[in-house]
CSV table of C-alpha atoms (C1' of nucleotides) in Angstrom, one decimal:
chain,number,residue,atom,x,y,z
A,174,VAL,CA,0.0,0.0,0.0
A,175,SER,CA,1.6,3.2,-1.1
A,176,VAL,CA,-1.2,5.6,-2.1
A,177,LEU,CA,-2.1,8.3,0.5
A,178,HIS,CA,-5.0,10.6,0.6
A,179,VAL,CA,-4.5,13.6,2.9
A,180,ASP,CA,-7.5,15.7,3.8
A,181,LEU,CA,-7.6,18.7,6.1
A,182,ASP,CA,-10.5,18.6,8.6
A,183,ALA,CA,-13.1,21.3,8.2
A,184,PHE,CA,-10.4,23.4,6.4
A,185,PHE,CA,-11.9,26.9,6.1
A,186,ALA,CA,-13.5,26.8,9.5
A,187,ALA,CA,-10.4,25.3,11.1
A,188,VAL,CA,-8.3,28.2,9.7
A,189,GLU,CA,-10.8,30.7,11.2
A,190,VAL,CA,-10.5,29.0,14.6
A,191,LEU,CA,-6.7,29.0,14.3
A,192,ASP,CA,-6.6,32.7,13.7
A,193,ASP,CA,-9.2,33.5,16.4
A,194,PRO,CA,-8.7,31.1,19.3
A,195,SER,CA,-11.9,32.5,21.0
A,196,LEU,CA,-13.8,30.4,18.4
A,197,ARG,CA,-12.4,27.1,19.6
A,198,GLY,CA,-15.1,24.7,20.6
A,199,LYS,CA,-17.8,26.8,19.0
A,200,ALA,CA,-20.1,26.1,16.0
A,201,VAL,CA,-18.5,28.1,13.2
A,202,ILE,CA,-19.9,28.3,9.8
A,203,VAL,CA,-18.0,29.8,6.8
A,204,GLY,CA,-20.0,30.7,3.8
A,205,GLY,CA,-22.3,33.2,2.1
A,206,ALA,CA,-24.5,34.9,4.7
A,207,GLY,CA,-27.0,36.3,2.3
A,208,ALA,CA,-30.3,34.8,1.3
A,209,ARG,CA,-28.7,33.0,-1.6
A,210,GLY,CA,-25.5,31.9,0.1
A,211,VAL,CA,-24.4,28.4,0.9
A,212,VAL,CA,-22.2,26.8,3.6
A,213,ALA,CA,-18.6,26.4,2.4
A,214,ALA,CA,-17.3,24.7,5.6
A,215,CYS,CA,-18.2,24.4,9.2
A,216,THR,CA,-16.7,23.0,12.4
A,217,TYR,CA,-17.7,19.7,13.8
A,218,GLU,CA,-19.6,21.5,16.6
A,219,ALA,CA,-21.9,22.9,13.9
A,220,ARG,CA,-22.2,19.5,12.2
A,221,ARG,CA,-23.8,18.2,15.4
A,222,TYR,CA,-26.9,20.2,14.5
A,223,GLY,CA,-27.0,18.8,11.0
A,224,VAL,CA,-25.2,21.6,9.2
A,225,ARG,CA,-23.3,20.4,6.2
A,226,SER,CA,-21.3,22.1,3.5
A,227,ALA,CA,-23.2,23.1,0.3
A,228,MET,CA,-26.3,23.6,2.4
A,229,PRO,CA,-28.2,26.9,1.9
A,230,SER,CA,-27.1,29.3,4.6
A,231,LEU,CA,-30.7,30.0,5.6
A,232,ARG,CA,-31.3,26.4,6.5
A,233,ALA,CA,-28.0,26.2,8.4
A,234,ARG,CA,-29.0,29.2,10.4
A,235,SER,CA,-32.3,27.7,11.4
A,236,LEU,CA,-30.6,24.4,12.3
A,237,CYS,CA,-27.9,26.1,14.4
A,238,PRO,CA,-29.0,29.7,15.3
A,239,HIS,CA,-26.2,30.2,17.8
A,240,ALA,CA,-23.4,29.5,15.2
A,241,VAL,CA,-20.8,32.1,14.4
A,242,PHE,CA,-21.2,33.0,10.7
A,243,LEU,CA,-18.1,34.2,8.9
A,244,PRO,CA,-17.8,35.3,5.3
A,245,GLY,CA,-14.6,33.5,4.6
A,246,ARG,CA,-11.2,34.9,3.6
A,247,TYR,CA,-10.2,33.1,0.4
A,248,ALA,CA,-6.7,34.6,0.1
A,249,ARG,CA,-5.9,33.3,3.6
A,250,TYR,CA,-7.1,29.8,2.8
A,251,GLU,CA,-5.0,29.9,-0.4
A,252,GLU,CA,-2.0,30.9,1.7
A,253,MET,CA,-2.5,28.0,4.1
A,254,SER,CA,-3.1,25.7,1.2
A,255,ARG,CA,0.2,26.6,-0.3
A,256,ARG,CA,1.9,25.7,3.0
A,257,PHE,CA,-0.1,22.5,3.2
A,258,HIS,CA,1.1,21.4,-0.2
A,259,GLY,CA,4.6,22.5,0.7
A,260,VAL,CA,4.6,20.1,3.7
A,261,LEU,CA,3.5,17.3,1.4
A,262,ALA,CA,6.1,18.1,-1.2
A,263,GLY,CA,8.7,17.5,1.5
A,264,PHE,CA,7.8,13.8,1.5
A,265,THR,CA,7.6,13.1,-2.3
A,266,PRO,CA,7.3,14.9,-5.6
A,267,LEU,CA,4.5,12.6,-6.5
A,268,VAL,CA,1.7,14.8,-5.1
A,269,GLU,CA,-1.6,15.3,-6.9
A,270,GLY,CA,-3.4,18.3,-5.5
A,271,ILE,CA,-7.2,17.9,-6.0
A,272,ALA,CA,-8.4,20.8,-3.9
A,273,LEU,CA,-7.1,23.5,-1.6
A,274,ASP,CA,-7.3,21.1,1.3
A,275,GLU,CA,-6.8,17.7,-0.3
A,276,ALA,CA,-4.2,15.7,-2.1
A,277,PHE,CA,-3.1,12.2,-3.2
A,278,LEU,CA,0.5,11.1,-2.7
A,279,ASP,CA,2.3,8.1,-4.1
A,280,VAL,CA,4.9,7.2,-1.5
A,281,ALA,CA,6.2,4.0,-3.2
A,282,GLY,CA,9.6,5.7,-3.7
A,283,ALA,CA,9.7,7.6,-0.4
A,284,GLN,CA,9.6,4.6,1.8
A,285,ARG,CA,13.4,4.1,1.8
A,286,LEU,CA,13.7,7.6,3.2
A,287,PHE,CA,10.7,7.8,5.5
A,288,GLY,CA,9.6,4.3,6.4
A,289,PRO,CA,6.5,2.3,5.4
A,290,ALA,CA,3.4,4.2,4.1
A,291,PRO,CA,1.5,4.1,7.4
A,292,ALA,CA,4.5,5.6,9.2
A,293,ILE,CA,4.7,8.3,6.5
A,294,ALA,CA,1.0,9.0,7.1
A,295,GLY,CA,1.6,9.6,10.8
A,296,ARG,CA,4.6,11.9,10.0
A,297,ILE,CA,2.5,13.9,7.6
A,298,ARG,CA,-0.2,14.4,10.2
A,299,ALA,CA,2.4,15.5,12.8
A,300,ALA,CA,4.1,17.9,10.4
A,301,ILE,CA,0.7,19.5,9.5
A,302,ALA,CA,-0.2,19.9,13.1
A,303,ASN,CA,3.2,21.3,14.0
A,304,GLU,CA,3.8,23.6,11.1
A,305,LEU,CA,0.3,24.7,10.3
A,306,GLY,CA,-1.7,24.1,13.5
A,307,LEU,CA,-4.3,22.1,11.5
A,308,GLN,CA,-5.7,18.6,11.8
A,309,ALA,CA,-5.5,16.2,8.8
A,310,SER,CA,-7.0,12.8,8.2
A,311,VAL,CA,-5.0,10.3,6.1
A,312,GLY,CA,-6.1,7.2,4.2
A,313,VAL,CA,-3.5,4.7,3.1
A,314,ALA,CA,-4.3,2.0,0.5
A,315,SER,CA,-3.2,0.4,-2.7
A,316,THR,CA,-5.4,2.6,-4.9
A,317,LYS,CA,-6.6,6.2,-5.0
A,318,PHE,CA,-10.2,5.8,-4.3
A,319,VAL,CA,-9.8,3.3,-1.5
A,320,ALA,CA,-7.3,5.7,0.1
A,321,LYS,CA,-9.9,8.5,-0.3
A,322,LEU,CA,-12.5,6.4,1.5
A,323,ALA,CA,-10.0,5.5,4.1
A,324,SER,CA,-9.3,9.1,4.9
A,325,GLU,CA,-13.0,9.7,5.2
A,326,ALA,CA,-13.2,6.8,7.7
A,327,ALA,CA,-10.3,8.4,9.6
A,328,LYS,CA,-12.2,11.7,10.3
A,329,PRO,CA,-13.9,12.9,13.4
A,330,ARG,CA,-17.6,12.2,13.7
A,331,ALA,CA,-20.3,14.6,14.9
A,332,SER,CA,-23.7,13.4,16.2
A,333,ARG,CA,-26.3,15.0,18.4
A,334,GLN,CA,-24.5,13.6,21.4
A,335,GLY,CA,-21.2,15.2,20.6
A,336,VAL,CA,-18.0,15.1,18.6
A,337,THR,CA,-15.9,11.9,18.7
A,338,PRO,CA,-12.3,12.2,17.5
A,339,GLY,CA,-11.3,10.2,14.4
A,340,ALA,CA,-8.5,7.7,14.1
A,341,GLY,CA,-6.4,10.2,12.1
A,342,VAL,CA,-5.0,7.5,9.9
A,343,VAL,CA,-6.8,4.5,8.4
A,344,VAL,CA,-4.8,1.8,6.6
A,345,VAL,CA,-6.5,-0.6,4.2
A,346,GLU,CA,-3.9,-3.4,3.6
A,347,SER,CA,-3.8,-4.9,0.2
A,348,GLY,CA,-6.1,-7.9,0.1
A,349,GLU,CA,-8.4,-6.2,2.6
A,350,GLU,CA,-10.0,-3.9,0.1
A,351,LEU,CA,-13.3,-5.7,-0.4
A,352,ARG,CA,-13.8,-6.3,3.3
A,353,PHE,CA,-13.4,-2.6,3.8
A,354,LEU,CA,-15.5,-1.5,0.8
A,355,HIS,CA,-18.5,-3.8,0.6
A,356,PRO,CA,-20.3,-2.7,3.8
A,357,LEU,CA,-20.0,1.0,2.8
A,358,PRO,CA,-23.0,2.8,1.2
A,359,VAL,CA,-22.8,3.2,-2.6
A,360,ALA,CA,-23.1,7.0,-2.3
A,361,ALA,CA,-19.6,6.9,-0.7
A,362,LEU,CA,-18.1,6.0,-4.1
A,363,TRP,CA,-16.6,8.9,-6.1
A,364,GLY,CA,-18.9,9.4,-9.0
A,365,VAL,CA,-22.1,8.4,-7.3
A,366,GLY,CA,-24.2,11.5,-6.7
A,367,PRO,CA,-28.0,11.9,-6.3
A,368,ALA,CA,-28.8,11.0,-9.9
A,369,THR,CA,-26.8,7.8,-10.0
A,370,LEU,CA,-27.9,6.9,-6.5
A,371,ALA,CA,-31.5,7.1,-7.5
A,372,ARG,CA,-31.0,4.8,-10.4
A,373,LEU,CA,-29.0,2.3,-8.3
A,374,GLU,CA,-31.7,2.3,-5.7
A,375,ARG,CA,-34.2,1.1,-8.3
A,376,PHE,CA,-32.0,-2.1,-8.4
A,377,GLY,CA,-32.2,-2.3,-4.7
A,378,VAL,CA,-28.5,-1.4,-4.4
A,379,ALA,CA,-27.6,0.4,-1.2
A,380,THR,CA,-24.1,-0.8,-0.4
A,381,ILE,CA,-21.0,-1.2,-2.5
A,382,GLY,CA,-21.2,-4.9,-1.9
A,383,GLN,CA,-24.6,-5.0,-3.5
A,384,LEU,CA,-23.3,-2.9,-6.4
A,385,ALA,CA,-20.5,-5.5,-6.9
A,386,ALA,CA,-23.2,-8.2,-7.3
A,387,ILE,CA,-24.8,-6.5,-10.2
A,388,PRO,CA,-23.6,-7.8,-13.6
A,389,VAL,CA,-21.4,-5.3,-15.6
A,390,ASP,CA,-23.8,-5.5,-18.6
A,391,THR,CA,-26.7,-4.3,-16.4
A,392,LEU,CA,-24.7,-1.4,-15.1
A,393,VAL,CA,-23.5,-0.4,-18.5
A,394,ALA,CA,-27.1,-0.6,-19.8
A,395,THR,CA,-28.4,1.8,-17.2
A,396,LEU,CA,-25.4,4.1,-16.5
A,397,GLY,CA,-23.7,4.1,-19.9
A,398,PRO,CA,-20.5,2.4,-21.0
A,399,SER,CA,-18.1,4.7,-19.1
A,400,ALA,CA,-19.8,5.1,-15.8
A,401,GLY,CA,-21.1,1.6,-15.7
A,402,ALA,CA,-17.8,-0.1,-16.2
A,403,HIS,CA,-16.0,2.3,-14.0
A,404,LEU,CA,-18.3,1.8,-11.0
A,405,HIS,CA,-18.2,-1.9,-11.5
A,406,ASP,CA,-14.4,-1.8,-11.3
A,407,LEU,CA,-14.5,0.4,-8.2
A,408,ALA,CA,-17.0,-2.0,-6.4
A,409,TRP,CA,-14.4,-4.7,-6.9
A,410,GLY,CA,-11.6,-2.5,-5.6
A,411,ARG,CA,-10.0,-1.9,-9.0
A,412,ASP,CA,-8.8,1.6,-9.8
A,413,PRO,CA,-5.9,1.8,-12.2
A,414,ARG,CA,-5.7,5.7,-12.1
A,415,PRO,CA,-2.2,6.7,-11.2
A,416,VAL,CA,-1.3,9.7,-8.9
A,417,GLU,CA,-0.7,12.5,-11.5
A,418,PRO,CA,1.4,15.4,-10.1
A,419,ALA,CA,0.8,18.1,-12.7
A,420,ARG,CA,-2.5,18.3,-14.6
A,421,ALA,CA,-3.1,21.0,-17.2
A,422,VAL,CA,-5.9,23.4,-16.7
A,423,LYS,CA,-8.8,22.9,-19.2
A,424,SER,CA,-10.9,25.9,-18.7
A,425,ILE,CA,-11.1,29.2,-16.8
A,426,SER,CA,-14.4,30.9,-15.9
A,427,HIS,CA,-16.1,33.3,-13.6
A,428,GLU,CA,-19.7,33.3,-12.6
A,429,GLN,CA,-21.8,35.2,-10.1
A,430,THR,CA,-25.2,34.8,-8.5
A,431,TYR,CA,-26.8,38.2,-7.9
A,432,PRO,CA,-28.7,39.1,-4.7
A,433,TYR,CA,-31.5,40.3,-7.1
A,434,ASP,CA,-32.3,39.0,-10.5
A,435,LEU,CA,-31.2,41.1,-13.4
A,436,PHE,CA,-33.8,42.1,-15.9
A,437,ASP,CA,-32.1,44.9,-17.8
A,438,ARG,CA,-30.1,43.7,-20.9
A,439,GLY,CA,-27.7,46.6,-20.4
A,440,ASP,CA,-27.0,45.4,-16.8
A,441,VAL,CA,-26.4,41.9,-18.0
A,442,GLU,CA,-24.1,43.1,-20.8
A,443,ARG,CA,-22.1,45.2,-18.4
A,444,GLU,CA,-21.8,42.2,-16.1
A,445,ALA,CA,-20.6,40.1,-19.0
A,446,VAL,CA,-17.8,42.7,-19.6
A,447,ARG,CA,-16.8,42.6,-15.9
A,448,LEU,CA,-16.7,38.8,-15.9
A,449,ALA,CA,-14.9,38.6,-19.2
A,450,ASP,CA,-12.3,41.1,-17.9
A,451,GLY,CA,-11.6,38.9,-14.9
A,452,VAL,CA,-11.3,35.7,-17.0
A,453,ALA,CA,-9.0,37.5,-19.4
A,454,SER,CA,-6.8,38.7,-16.6
A,455,ARG,CA,-6.4,35.2,-15.2
A,456,LEU,CA,-5.8,33.7,-18.7
A,457,ARG,CA,-2.9,36.2,-19.3
A,458,ARG,CA,-1.4,35.6,-15.9
A,459,SER,CA,-1.3,31.9,-16.7
A,460,GLY,CA,0.1,32.6,-20.2
A,461,LEU,CA,-2.9,31.0,-21.9
A,462,ALA,CA,-5.5,31.9,-24.4
A,463,GLY,CA,-8.7,30.0,-25.3
A,464,ARG,CA,-10.7,29.4,-28.5
A,465,THR,CA,-14.1,28.5,-27.0
A,466,VAL,CA,-16.1,31.2,-25.2
A,467,THR,CA,-19.1,30.1,-23.1
A,468,VAL,CA,-21.8,32.1,-21.4
A,469,LYS,CA,-24.0,30.6,-18.8
A,470,VAL,CA,-27.4,32.0,-17.7
A,471,ARG,CA,-29.4,30.8,-14.7
A,472,TYR,CA,-33.0,32.0,-14.6
A,473,GLN,CA,-35.2,32.7,-11.6
A,474,ASP,CA,-36.5,29.2,-11.6
A,475,PHE,CA,-32.9,27.8,-11.5
A,476,ALA,CA,-33.1,26.5,-15.1
A,477,THR,CA,-29.7,26.9,-16.6
A,478,ILE,CA,-28.5,27.3,-20.1
A,479,THR,CA,-25.1,27.6,-21.8
A,480,ARG,CA,-24.2,29.0,-25.2
A,481,SER,CA,-20.8,28.7,-26.6
A,482,GLU,CA,-18.8,29.7,-29.7
A,483,THR,CA,-15.4,28.7,-30.9
A,484,VAL,CA,-13.4,31.5,-32.4
A,485,THR,CA,-10.1,32.0,-34.3
A,486,PRO,CA,-7.6,33.0,-33.2
A,487,ALA,CA,-7.6,32.2,-29.6
A,488,VAL,CA,-8.5,35.1,-27.3
A,489,ASP,CA,-7.1,36.4,-24.1
A,490,THR,CA,-8.3,40.0,-23.8
A,491,GLY,CA,-11.3,41.2,-21.9
A,492,VAL,CA,-12.5,43.0,-25.0
A,493,ALA,CA,-12.4,40.0,-27.3
A,494,ILE,CA,-14.0,37.7,-24.7
A,495,ALA,CA,-16.7,40.2,-23.9
A,496,ARG,CA,-17.4,40.7,-27.6
A,497,ALA,CA,-18.0,37.0,-28.0
A,498,ALA,CA,-20.0,36.7,-24.8
A,499,GLN,CA,-22.3,39.6,-25.8
A,500,ALA,CA,-22.8,38.1,-29.2
A,501,LEU,CA,-23.9,34.9,-27.6
A,502,LEU,CA,-26.1,36.7,-25.1
A,503,ALA,CA,-27.8,38.5,-28.0
A,504,ALA,CA,-29.6,35.3,-28.8
A,505,VAL,CA,-30.6,34.5,-25.2
A,506,ASP,CA,-34.0,35.4,-23.7
A,507,LEU,CA,-33.3,37.5,-20.6
A,508,SER,CA,-36.9,38.4,-19.8
A,509,PRO,CA,-37.5,35.7,-17.1
A,510,GLY,CA,-34.8,37.4,-15.0
A,511,VAL,CA,-31.2,36.4,-14.6
A,512,ARG,CA,-30.2,35.0,-11.3
A,513,LEU,CA,-26.6,34.0,-12.3
A,514,LEU,CA,-24.4,35.0,-15.2
A,515,GLY,CA,-21.1,33.2,-16.1
A,516,VAL,CA,-18.4,33.7,-18.7
A,517,GLY,CA,-15.8,31.1,-19.4
A,518,VAL,CA,-13.1,30.1,-21.8
A,519,SER,CA,-12.0,26.6,-22.8
A,520,ASN,CA,-10.0,24.9,-25.5
A,521,LEU,CA,-7.0,26.5,-23.9
A,522,GLY,CA,-3.5,26.7,-25.5
A,523,GLU,CA,-0.7,29.0,-26.2
A,524,PRO,CA,-1.7,32.6,-26.9
A,525,PRO,CA,-1.7,33.3,-30.6
A,526,PRO,CA,1.5,34.6,-32.2
A,527,ARG,CA,1.8,38.3,-31.5
A,528,GLN,CA,1.4,40.4,-34.5
A,529,LEU,CA,4.6,42.0,-35.7
A,530,SER,CA,4.5,45.7,-35.5
A,531,LEU,CA,6.8,48.6,-36.1
A,532,ASP,CA,5.5,49.9,-32.7
A,533,LEU,CA,8.1,48.9,-30.2
A,534,ALA,CA,5.5,48.6,-27.5
A,535,ASP,CA,4.2,45.5,-29.2
A,536,ALA,CA,7.6,43.8,-28.9
A,537,GLU,CA,7.1,43.3,-25.1
A,538,GLY,CA,4.9,40.2,-25.7
A,539,ALA,CA,1.6,41.9,-25.0
A,540,PRO,CA,-1.4,40.6,-26.9
A,541,ALA,CA,-1.6,41.9,-30.4
A,542,GLY,CA,-3.3,45.0,-31.6
A,543,PRO,CA,-4.3,48.2,-29.8
A,544,TRP,CA,-6.5,46.3,-27.3
A,545,GLY,CA,-3.8,43.8,-26.7
A,546,ARG,CA,-1.4,46.6,-25.8
A,547,ALA,CA,-4.0,48.0,-23.5
A,548,ALA,CA,-4.4,44.6,-21.9
A,549,GLY,CA,-0.6,44.4,-21.4
A,550,ALA,CA,-0.7,47.8,-19.7
A,551,VAL,CA,-3.7,46.8,-17.6
A,552,ASP,CA,-1.8,43.7,-16.4
A,553,ARG,CA,1.3,45.8,-15.4
A,554,ILE,CA,-0.8,48.4,-13.6
A,555,ARG,CA,-2.8,45.7,-11.8
A,556,ALA,CA,0.4,43.9,-10.8
A,557,ARG,CA,1.6,47.1,-9.2
A,558,TYR,CA,-1.5,48.9,-7.9
A,559,GLY,CA,-4.0,46.1,-7.4
A,560,GLU,CA,-6.9,44.5,-9.2
A,561,SER,CA,-9.3,47.5,-9.1
A,562,ALA,CA,-6.8,50.1,-10.1
A,563,VAL,CA,-7.9,49.9,-13.8
A,564,GLY,CA,-10.7,48.3,-15.7
A,565,PRO,CA,-13.2,48.8,-18.5
A,566,ALA,CA,-14.9,52.2,-18.5
A,567,ALA,CA,-18.2,50.4,-18.8
A,568,LEU,CA,-17.8,49.2,-15.3
A,569,LEU,CA,-17.6,52.5,-13.6
A,570,ASP,CA,-20.3,52.8,-11.0
A,571,PRO,CA,-22.5,55.7,-12.0
A,572,ASP,CA,-23.2,56.3,-8.3
A,573,GLU,CA,-19.6,56.9,-7.6
A,574,PRO,CA,-18.2,59.2,-10.2
A,575,GLY,CA,-14.5,59.7,-10.3
A,576,GLY,CA,-13.0,57.6,-7.4
A,577,THR,CA,-11.5,54.3,-8.2
A,578,GLY,CA,-13.6,52.7,-5.5
A,579,GLY,CA,-16.4,52.9,-8.1
A,580,LEU,CA,-14.7,50.4,-10.4
A,581,ARG,CA,-16.3,47.0,-10.1
A,582,THR,CA,-13.8,44.3,-11.0
A,583,VAL,CA,-13.8,40.6,-10.5
A,584,ARG,CA,-11.3,39.1,-8.3
A,585,ARG,CA,-11.1,35.3,-7.7
A,586,GLY,CA,-12.7,34.3,-4.5
A,587,VAL,CA,-14.4,37.6,-3.8
A,588,ALA,CA,-17.9,36.1,-3.2
A,589,PRO,CA,-17.2,32.4,-3.6
A,590,TRP,CA,-20.2,31.2,-1.7
A,591,GLY,CA,-22.9,33.5,-2.9
A,592,PRO,CA,-23.8,37.1,-2.3
A,593,ALA,CA,-22.6,38.2,1.1
A,594,SER,CA,-25.8,40.1,1.9
A,595,SER,CA,-29.2,40.3,0.4
A,596,GLY,CA,-28.7,44.0,0.2
A,597,GLY,CA,-27.6,46.2,-2.8
A,598,ALA,CA,-30.0,48.1,-5.0
A,599,PRO,CA,-32.6,46.0,-6.8
A,600,PRO,CA,-32.2,46.3,-10.5
A,601,GLY,CA,-33.9,49.2,-12.3
A,602,ARG,CA,-32.8,52.7,-11.4
B,798,DT,C1',-34.8,24.2,2.5
B,799,DC,C1',-34.3,26.3,-2.0
B,800,DT,C1',-30.1,25.7,-3.8
B,801,DG,C1',-22.2,29.2,-4.7
B,802,DG,C1',-18.2,29.2,-7.5
B,803,DG,C1',-14.7,26.8,-9.6
B,804,DG,C1',-13.8,23.1,-12.1
B,805,DT,C1',-13.8,18.0,-14.7
B,806,DC,C1',-15.7,14.4,-17.4
B,807,DC,C1',-19.3,12.2,-20.2
B,808,DT,C1',-23.1,11.9,-23.5
B,809,DA,C1',-26.2,13.1,-27.2
B,810,DT,C1',-27.0,15.9,-31.0
B,811,DT,C1',-25.9,18.8,-34.8
B,812,DC,C1',-23.1,20.3,-38.2
B,813,DC,C1',-19.4,20.3,-41.5
B,814,DT,C1',-16.4,18.0,-44.6
B,815,DA,C1',-14.1,14.4,-47.0
C,192,DT,C1',-23.8,17.9,-59.5
C,193,DC,C1',-26.4,15.0,-56.7
C,194,DT,C1',-26.7,11.8,-52.9
C,195,DG,C1',-25.3,9.0,-49.1
C,196,DT,C1',-22.4,8.4,-45.3
C,197,DA,C1',-18.7,8.2,-42.0
C,198,DG,C1',-16.2,10.6,-38.7
C,199,DG,C1',-14.6,14.6,-36.3
C,200,DA,C1',-15.5,19.0,-34.3
C,201,DA,C1',-18.5,21.9,-32.2
C,202,DT,C1',-22.4,22.5,-29.2
C,203,DA,C1',-25.6,21.8,-25.1
C,204,DG,C1',-26.6,19.8,-21.1
C,205,DG,C1',-26.0,17.0,-17.0
C,206,DA,C1',-23.7,14.7,-13.2
C,207,DC,C1',-20.3,15.1,-10.1
C,208,DC,C1',-16.4,16.8,-7.1
C,209,DC,C1',-14.5,20.1,-3.4
DNA sequence: TCTGGGGTCCTATTCCTA
DNA sequence: TCTGTAGGAATAGGACCC
């Protein structure tokens, strides 16, 4: 067994407790506090009352009215996440990060240096506790998905009676996989969500063991060739996926749910410019450009549509992405009211070759053309003076003429869990 | 109870082209 | 030029994950 899954416990909430010790032992909920917000993370004390991540904040509040609600500080979590991954990198270069607070490690080659895998798991937990002040749970197994389920089994448990500490490390020795897996509920499997669970329940499947008893052909017929064969393999403990250290980004997007639905096409188009500008900024920072631009619209009733278009050459400026996004939006009915708007770019690759120009300013590697040069300048200004120092004129807040505080830009992680408040002016002025 | 934001992967359909 | 078709790319949507 040489695959480890390391998972920080209640990550965002634990960071808040770390930074404010007066919160220790309390129910702490991090997430969007507004009417449309959701829970991003919560302490085990809050879980005693049935609070879970991804739950609407309103429901969390009614379940646990005495909880401390915090908006979350994404930049701080990113910083702690970097340190977390730094600790892991000290044990092996074979680290596959899958979230801010979660990673797989292949320690097959690290055992000569650090001892057998279970010992490495213990050393990692100790290092994370000492260097970060956070608790981690570690699963050790022969495959990724069993290691993942083992780390889950190693976590603390919260019930109405109280919080019971977890084992910290759970090892599933090779040969013991089926004994460990088969009693677990199918929903524990990676890839089994509400939709797949409902279909499996029609076959009377509740546990992984019962899933294993279903013939592959039956699974393939109901779940499709890919998912059917995959789940059948997992139920029998087979998972050939290797730990992959560096995986390329496939898409970059921004989306936002508004505290009030947008009805005015001008408002929606302005928001598209703002989101496009944020996406473009991130693309250029990553040295990427994309050929497919996608817009996403969620209506009042939660129905969601996407429209996309593939363009040539690849784009990486706010102007080009916004132009494509607005063209797509032109064919979309906005009259039911827009709850969420998103802009994304995929089909990523190298930025297009920069157009040769006699103008020396173009020689610096900024995107081509006048807008490209503007984008290059915007990047340099933002690098020096901050994200909201410059931006498209269309985004100037008419209520705040002049001051830079009136520029509404998108920064990653600004409102990651929904509108912070239900406030703000309803549309239509 | 009323559902975030950032992603990945899969599937079905449509459209284009050889 | 017309017709049929096979296959790939583009498009749309859905499920799932943290």
